[in-house]
Tab-separated table of C-alpha atoms and ligand atoms in Angstrom:
chain	number	residue	atom	x	y	z
A	1	MET	CA	0.000	0.000	0.000
A	2	PRO	CA	1.327	3.537	-0.719
A	3	ILE	CA	1.731	5.813	2.279
A	4	ALA	CA	0.760	9.500	2.374
A	5	LEU	CA	0.511	12.327	4.872
A	6	ILE	CA	-0.889	15.867	4.694
A	7	VAL	CA	-1.173	18.618	7.306
A	8	HIS	CA	-2.713	22.093	7.337
A	9	GLY	CA	-2.175	25.122	9.534
A	10	GLY	CA	-5.505	26.900	9.092
A	11	ALA	CA	-7.494	28.883	6.537
A	12	GLY	CA	-8.089	32.634	6.372
A	13	ALA	CA	-6.319	35.767	5.248
A	14	ILE	CA	-2.855	35.009	6.625
A	15	ALA	CA	-0.919	38.249	7.121
A	16	PRO	CA	2.223	38.406	4.920
A	17	GLN	CA	4.494	38.594	7.969
A	18	ARG	CA	3.014	35.327	9.282
A	19	GLN	CA	3.222	33.326	6.068
A	20	ALA	CA	6.822	32.115	6.306
A	21	ALA	CA	6.282	30.805	9.840
A	22	ALA	CA	3.052	29.058	8.802
A	23	ARG	CA	4.769	27.373	5.836
A	24	GLN	CA	7.754	26.345	7.957
A	25	GLY	CA	5.541	25.011	10.754
A	26	CYS	CA	3.519	22.906	8.316
A	27	ALA	CA	6.673	21.610	6.592
A	28	ALA	CA	8.239	20.672	9.936
A	29	ALA	CA	5.110	18.841	11.112
A	30	ALA	CA	4.809	17.008	7.772
A	31	ARG	CA	8.442	15.880	8.024
A	32	ILE	CA	7.866	14.593	11.558
A	33	GLY	CA	4.745	12.662	10.584
A	34	TRP	CA	6.278	11.356	7.357
A	35	GLU	CA	9.341	10.020	9.165
A	36	VAL	CA	7.043	8.074	11.499
A	37	LEU	CA	5.176	6.559	8.535
A	38	ARG	CA	8.373	5.862	6.591
A	39	GLN	CA	9.756	3.916	9.504
A	40	GLY	CA	6.748	1.612	9.191
A	41	HIS	CA	4.706	3.000	12.070
A	42	SER	CA	0.957	3.525	11.969
A	43	ALA	CA	-1.139	6.369	10.581
A	44	MET	CA	-2.300	6.927	14.172
A	45	GLU	CA	1.273	7.504	15.361
A	46	ALA	CA	2.094	9.705	12.361
A	47	VAL	CA	-0.983	11.918	12.740
A	48	MET	CA	-0.451	12.267	16.484
A	49	ALA	CA	3.206	13.264	16.012
A	50	ALA	CA	2.301	15.811	13.340
A	51	VAL	CA	-0.570	17.397	15.303
A	52	VAL	CA	1.451	17.592	18.535
A	53	ALA	CA	4.189	19.420	16.574
A	54	LEU	CA	1.609	21.874	15.187
A	55	GLU	CA	0.051	22.387	18.648
A	56	ASP	CA	3.505	23.101	20.094
A	57	ASP	CA	4.224	25.762	17.447
A	58	PRO	CA	2.886	29.138	18.679
A	59	THR	CA	2.388	30.190	15.050
A	60	PHE	CA	-0.840	28.207	15.009
A	61	ASN	CA	-4.136	28.729	16.800
A	62	ALA	CA	-4.090	25.328	18.504
A	63	GLY	CA	-2.477	23.961	21.648
A	64	THR	CA	-0.033	26.463	23.123
A	65	GLY	CA	-0.809	29.087	20.439
A	66	ALA	CA	-4.577	29.157	21.051
A	67	VAL	CA	-6.398	32.513	20.916
A	68	LEU	CA	-8.688	33.954	23.613
A	69	THR	CA	-12.467	33.995	23.894
A	70	ALA	CA	-14.383	37.259	24.384
A	71	ALA	CA	-14.211	36.492	28.111
A	72	GLY	CA	-10.411	36.492	27.933
A	73	HIS	CA	-9.374	32.866	28.297
A	74	ALA	CA	-8.568	30.067	25.874
A	75	GLU	CA	-10.995	27.204	25.204
A	76	LEU	CA	-9.491	24.478	23.040
A	77	ASP	CA	-11.139	21.765	20.942
A	78	ALA	CA	-9.651	18.704	19.243
A	79	GLY	CA	-10.796	15.478	17.623
A	80	ILE	CA	-9.371	12.338	16.053
A	81	MET	CA	-10.866	9.428	14.097
A	82	ASP	CA	-9.379	6.016	13.467
A	83	GLY	CA	-10.481	4.768	10.045
A	84	ALA	CA	-9.735	1.149	10.951
A	85	THR	CA	-12.229	0.964	13.835
A	86	LEU	CA	-14.348	4.065	13.101
A	87	GLY	CA	-13.447	5.061	16.651
A	88	VAL	CA	-13.668	8.752	17.538
A	89	GLY	CA	-12.202	10.734	20.425
A	90	ALA	CA	-12.779	14.446	20.950
A	91	VAL	CA	-12.615	17.175	23.567
A	92	ALA	CA	-14.197	20.619	23.623
A	93	GLY	CA	-13.724	23.710	25.743
A	94	VAL	CA	-10.640	22.549	27.649
A	95	ARG	CA	-8.763	25.423	29.269
A	96	ARG	CA	-5.701	23.848	30.861
A	97	ILE	CA	-4.455	21.202	28.424
A	98	GLN	CA	-1.196	21.739	26.571
A	99	ASN	CA	-1.897	19.256	23.755
A	100	PRO	CA	-5.654	18.707	23.383
A	101	ILE	CA	-5.000	16.076	20.697
A	102	LEU	CA	-3.384	13.842	23.347
A	103	LEU	CA	-6.556	14.120	25.390
A	104	ALA	CA	-8.721	13.428	22.327
A	105	GLN	CA	-6.684	10.253	21.809
A	106	ALA	CA	-7.329	9.280	25.445
A	107	VAL	CA	-11.072	9.748	24.818
A	108	LEU	CA	-10.723	7.554	21.711
A	109	ALA	CA	-9.447	4.788	23.984
A	110	SER	CA	-12.419	5.269	26.369
A	111	PRO	CA	-16.070	4.248	25.927
A	112	GLN	CA	-16.981	7.911	25.271
A	113	VAL	CA	-16.642	9.912	22.065
A	114	LEU	CA	-16.688	13.562	23.192
A	115	LEU	CA	-15.848	15.048	26.593
A	116	LEU	CA	-16.275	18.691	27.604
A	117	GLY	CA	-14.297	21.077	29.785
A	118	GLU	CA	-13.676	19.941	33.340
A	119	GLY	CA	-14.780	16.372	32.670
A	120	ALA	CA	-12.200	16.092	29.914
A	121	GLU	CA	-9.545	17.635	32.170
A	122	ALA	CA	-10.352	15.080	34.861
A	123	LEU	CA	-9.558	12.313	32.348
A	124	ALA	CA	-6.278	14.084	31.504
A	125	ALA	CA	-5.291	13.980	35.164
A	126	THR	CA	-5.785	10.204	35.285
A	127	GLN	CA	-3.790	9.688	32.069
A	128	GLY	CA	-0.759	11.833	32.913
A	129	ILE	CA	-1.538	14.238	30.053
A	130	PRO	CA	0.344	17.535	30.613
A	131	PHE	CA	-1.554	20.550	31.945
A	132	ILE	CA	-0.646	24.154	31.141
A	133	ASP	CA	-1.205	27.268	33.262
A	134	PRO	CA	-4.203	29.058	31.647
A	135	MET	CA	-2.307	32.331	32.160
A	136	HIS	CA	0.076	31.146	29.427
A	137	PHE	CA	-2.586	31.908	26.787
A	138	VAL	CA	-3.308	35.357	28.238
A	139	GLN	CA	0.398	36.223	28.423
A	140	SER	CA	1.074	35.077	24.848
A	141	TYR	CA	-1.861	37.169	23.693
A	142	GLN	CA	-0.474	40.200	25.514
A	143	ARG	CA	2.885	39.671	23.792
A	144	MET	CA	1.276	39.734	20.342
A	145	PRO	CA	1.368	43.045	18.442
A	146	SER	CA	-1.615	45.175	19.539
A	147	GLN	CA	-4.699	43.087	18.917
A	148	PRO	CA	-7.922	44.408	20.447
A	149	LEU	CA	-10.589	41.710	20.700
A	150	PRO	CA	-12.934	42.386	17.761
A	151	ALA	CA	-16.636	42.618	18.602
A	152	ASP	CA	-17.347	39.990	15.956
A	153	ALA	CA	-14.301	38.022	14.904
A	154	SER	CA	-16.182	35.194	13.268
A	155	GLY	CA	-15.263	36.097	9.665
A	156	LEU	CA	-12.125	34.368	8.415
A	157	ASP	CA	-10.892	37.289	6.374
A	158	HIS	CA	-10.316	39.648	9.303
A	159	GLU	CA	-6.778	40.168	10.579
A	160	GLY	CA	-7.244	38.032	13.723
A	161	LYS	CA	-4.964	35.077	14.244
A	162	HIS	CA	-5.818	31.951	12.235
A	163	GLY	CA	-4.264	28.574	12.508
A	164	THR	CA	-6.538	25.672	13.362
A	165	VAL	CA	-4.429	22.612	12.560
A	166	GLY	CA	-5.169	19.216	11.061
A	167	ALA	CA	-3.497	16.106	9.712
A	168	VAL	CA	-4.454	13.015	7.718
A	169	ALA	CA	-2.294	9.948	7.103
A	170	LEU	CA	-2.530	6.642	5.236
A	171	ASP	CA	-0.159	3.911	6.403
A	172	ALA	CA	1.300	0.853	4.681
A	173	ALA	CA	-1.442	-1.353	6.150
A	174	GLY	CA	-4.099	0.807	4.473
A	175	HIS	CA	-5.246	2.443	7.711
A	176	ILE	CA	-6.351	6.061	7.607
A	177	VAL	CA	-6.465	8.518	10.520
A	178	ALA	CA	-7.649	12.144	10.541
A	179	ALA	CA	-7.297	14.706	13.344
A	180	ALA	CA	-7.951	18.393	14.027
A	181	SER	CA	-7.138	20.833	16.846
A	182	THR	CA	-8.072	24.486	17.405
A	183	GLY	CA	-8.485	27.436	19.731
A	184	GLY	CA	-11.604	28.351	17.719
A	185	TYR	CA	-11.543	32.017	16.710
A	186	LEU	CA	-10.401	35.149	18.462
A	187	GLY	CA	-13.172	36.662	20.574
A	188	LYS	CA	-15.544	33.696	20.306
A	189	PRO	CA	-18.316	33.597	22.928
A	190	GLU	CA	-17.587	31.520	26.005
A	191	GLY	CA	-18.797	27.943	25.504
A	192	ARG	CA	-18.908	28.174	21.715
A	193	VAL	CA	-17.830	24.966	19.969
A	194	GLY	CA	-17.158	24.719	16.222
A	195	ASP	CA	-16.596	21.823	13.860
A	196	THR	CA	-13.110	20.811	15.039
A	197	PRO	CA	-14.226	18.288	17.708
A	198	ILE	CA	-17.283	17.132	15.726
A	199	ALA	CA	-16.744	13.927	13.727
A	200	GLY	CA	-18.233	14.170	10.249
A	201	ALA	CA	-17.973	17.965	10.344
A	202	GLY	CA	-14.346	18.902	11.157
A	203	PHE	CA	-12.745	15.514	10.544
A	204	TYR	CA	-13.574	11.995	9.350
A	205	ALA	CA	-11.650	8.810	8.520
A	206	GLU	CA	-12.722	5.456	7.144
A	207	ASP	CA	-10.386	2.784	5.797
A	208	GLY	CA	-11.125	2.008	2.148
A	209	VAL	CA	-12.679	5.471	1.698
A	210	GLY	CA	-10.391	8.267	2.929
A	211	GLY	CA	-9.569	10.793	5.626
A	212	ILE	CA	-10.458	14.481	5.865
A	213	ALA	CA	-9.525	17.372	8.189
A	214	CYS	CA	-11.184	20.794	7.915
A	215	THR	CA	-10.643	24.412	8.895
A	216	GLY	CA	-12.970	27.339	8.459
A	217	ASP	CA	-16.335	28.705	9.593
A	218	GLY	CA	-17.076	26.026	12.166
A	219	GLU	CA	-20.810	26.662	12.263
A	220	ALA	CA	-21.095	26.289	8.466
A	221	PHE	CA	-18.922	23.170	8.502
A	222	ILE	CA	-21.183	21.552	11.107
A	223	ARG	CA	-24.360	22.499	9.227
A	224	MET	CA	-23.004	21.052	5.970
A	225	GLN	CA	-21.336	17.979	7.577
A	226	VAL	CA	-18.308	18.841	5.479
A	227	ALA	CA	-15.904	15.998	6.276
A	228	ARG	CA	-18.627	13.381	5.862
A	229	ARG	CA	-19.716	15.003	2.594
A	230	VAL	CA	-16.174	14.645	1.227
A	231	ALA	CA	-16.073	10.992	2.342
A	232	GLU	CA	-19.322	10.345	0.505
A	233	ALA	CA	-17.903	11.911	-2.656
A	234	LEU	CA	-14.828	9.653	-2.340
A	235	GLY	CA	-17.131	6.684	-1.802
A	236	ARG	CA	-18.842	7.497	-5.101
A	237	GLY	CA	-15.447	7.217	-6.817
A	238	MET	CA	-14.515	10.898	-7.045
A	239	ASP	CA	-10.784	11.546	-6.658
A	240	ALA	CA	-9.412	13.348	-3.624
A	241	GLN	CA	-8.762	16.702	-5.284
A	242	ALA	CA	-12.113	16.845	-7.078
A	243	ALA	CA	-13.967	15.922	-3.865
A	244	ALA	CA	-12.129	18.592	-1.847
A	245	SER	CA	-12.840	21.328	-4.398
A	246	GLN	CA	-16.456	20.353	-4.956
A	247	VAL	CA	-17.399	20.296	-1.277
A	248	ILE	CA	-15.609	23.558	-0.417
A	249	ASN	CA	-17.467	25.133	-3.319
A	250	VAL	CA	-20.850	23.774	-2.186
A	251	VAL	CA	-20.373	25.089	1.374
A	252	GLN	CA	-19.702	28.547	0.000
A	253	THR	CA	-22.438	28.671	-2.618
A	254	ARG	CA	-25.101	27.000	-0.457
A	255	ILE	CA	-24.669	28.830	2.869
A	256	GLY	CA	-21.786	31.270	2.397
A	257	GLY	CA	-19.364	29.297	4.587
A	258	THR	CA	-15.665	29.702	3.877
A	259	GLY	CA	-12.631	27.654	4.843
A	260	GLY	CA	-10.523	24.795	3.606
A	261	LEU	CA	-9.820	21.101	3.952
A	262	ILE	CA	-7.216	18.425	3.319
A	263	VAL	CA	-7.950	14.882	2.185
A	264	ILE	CA	-6.238	11.569	1.405
A	265	ASP	CA	-8.181	8.848	-0.387
A	266	ALA	CA	-7.804	5.101	0.106
A	267	THR	CA	-5.272	4.843	-2.722
A	268	GLY	CA	-2.990	7.547	-1.286
A	269	ARG	CA	-4.028	10.425	-3.524
A	270	VAL	CA	-3.920	13.795	-1.790
A	271	GLY	CA	-6.317	16.703	-2.233
A	272	PHE	CA	-6.822	20.117	-0.665
A	273	ALA	CA	-9.036	23.119	-1.322
A	274	ARG	CA	-9.876	26.477	0.214
A	275	SER	CA	-12.357	29.284	-0.383
A	276	THR	CA	-10.341	31.703	1.774
A	277	VAL	CA	-7.378	33.771	0.583
A	278	ASN	CA	-4.908	31.368	2.207
A	279	MET	CA	-4.556	27.967	3.830
A	280	SER	CA	-1.110	26.741	4.858
A	281	TYR	CA	-0.457	23.073	4.103
A	282	ALA	CA	2.315	20.547	3.502
A	283	TYR	CA	2.210	16.977	2.257
A	284	PHE	CA	4.303	13.956	1.397
A	285	THR	CA	3.432	11.150	-0.997
A	286	GLU	CA	5.553	8.212	-2.176
A	287	GLY	CA	8.666	9.308	-4.052
A	288	LEU	CA	8.910	12.806	-2.567
A	289	SER	CA	12.106	13.596	-0.675
A	290	ALA	CA	10.796	16.954	0.596
A	291	PRO	CA	7.281	18.062	1.424
A	292	VAL	CA	5.162	20.007	-1.041
A	293	VAL	CA	4.355	23.202	0.882
A	294	GLY	CA	1.888	25.955	0.087
A	295	ILE	CA	-0.206	28.735	1.549
B	301	LIG	N1	-13.017	25.568	12.386
B	301	LIG	C1	-12.532	26.267	13.540
B	301	LIG	C2	-13.680	26.524	14.471
B	301	LIG	O1	-14.747	26.797	13.998
B	301	LIG	C3	-11.881	27.580	13.221
B	301	LIG	C4	-10.902	27.558	12.080
B	301	LIG	O2	-10.681	26.532	11.469
B	301	LIG	O3	-10.318	28.638	11.782
B	301	LIG	O4	-13.497	26.517	15.663
């Protein structure tokens, strides 16, 4: 079976001074994930390694780089799906977790599918998953160049920080895993949850079909079940790139939702599409010695 891996670092209008860091962060995460796959490890291990690297890079609005809500604290969401078992693990609204994707993976191993806030953090404590001082997010925000909280920051083409992250991998055994992690959007209302921890909306994986990870207007992506819609297009025989472009187009024309997504189909073909000005991404497929990187 061919192997493949793709990551993204969020859709939106990425300010010119942030573009090099976004490209480099995606390339670095793709290299980390690809090395895991190349050494014969699983898509699960590759996706986890790539998403942890993206969460640890303050360039991105996920993990340590997460933005603040209107109430002035960070609330992070993440989700992962194992295409071999159709298992899902997700967390929403966690405030003290350094790598929400690690906690999502712990939920995947539990009987539950989605845990919120303090309940999710209680699981983290039992699993030895690292906590972070919530003040970290406030202090990093204060260090950013003057950024007043916009009254309505929900549009992706404003200058607020973007950088939801995602990764999809196909391993040599034919297993596909997809994952996503985000801080949501700058100034979001307290308690708001978007598509990132919602299977079928922000991410989806099914062996023999494909894997998808999304970024964009979370509410639109939930309403249109974007990741699932791409999987259905793949299931009808559409190739990865055509499916990505078609679904991103439908979300925009049908309900005005903008964003982007990455996809790998069951044969290892990669696709990506965006309706925003930018989306940072990087991918490896068989035969490449360096990642293809774009924004
Ligand atoms: N989809 C994310 C959310 O709605 C935001 C983003 O991807 O920029 O929380």
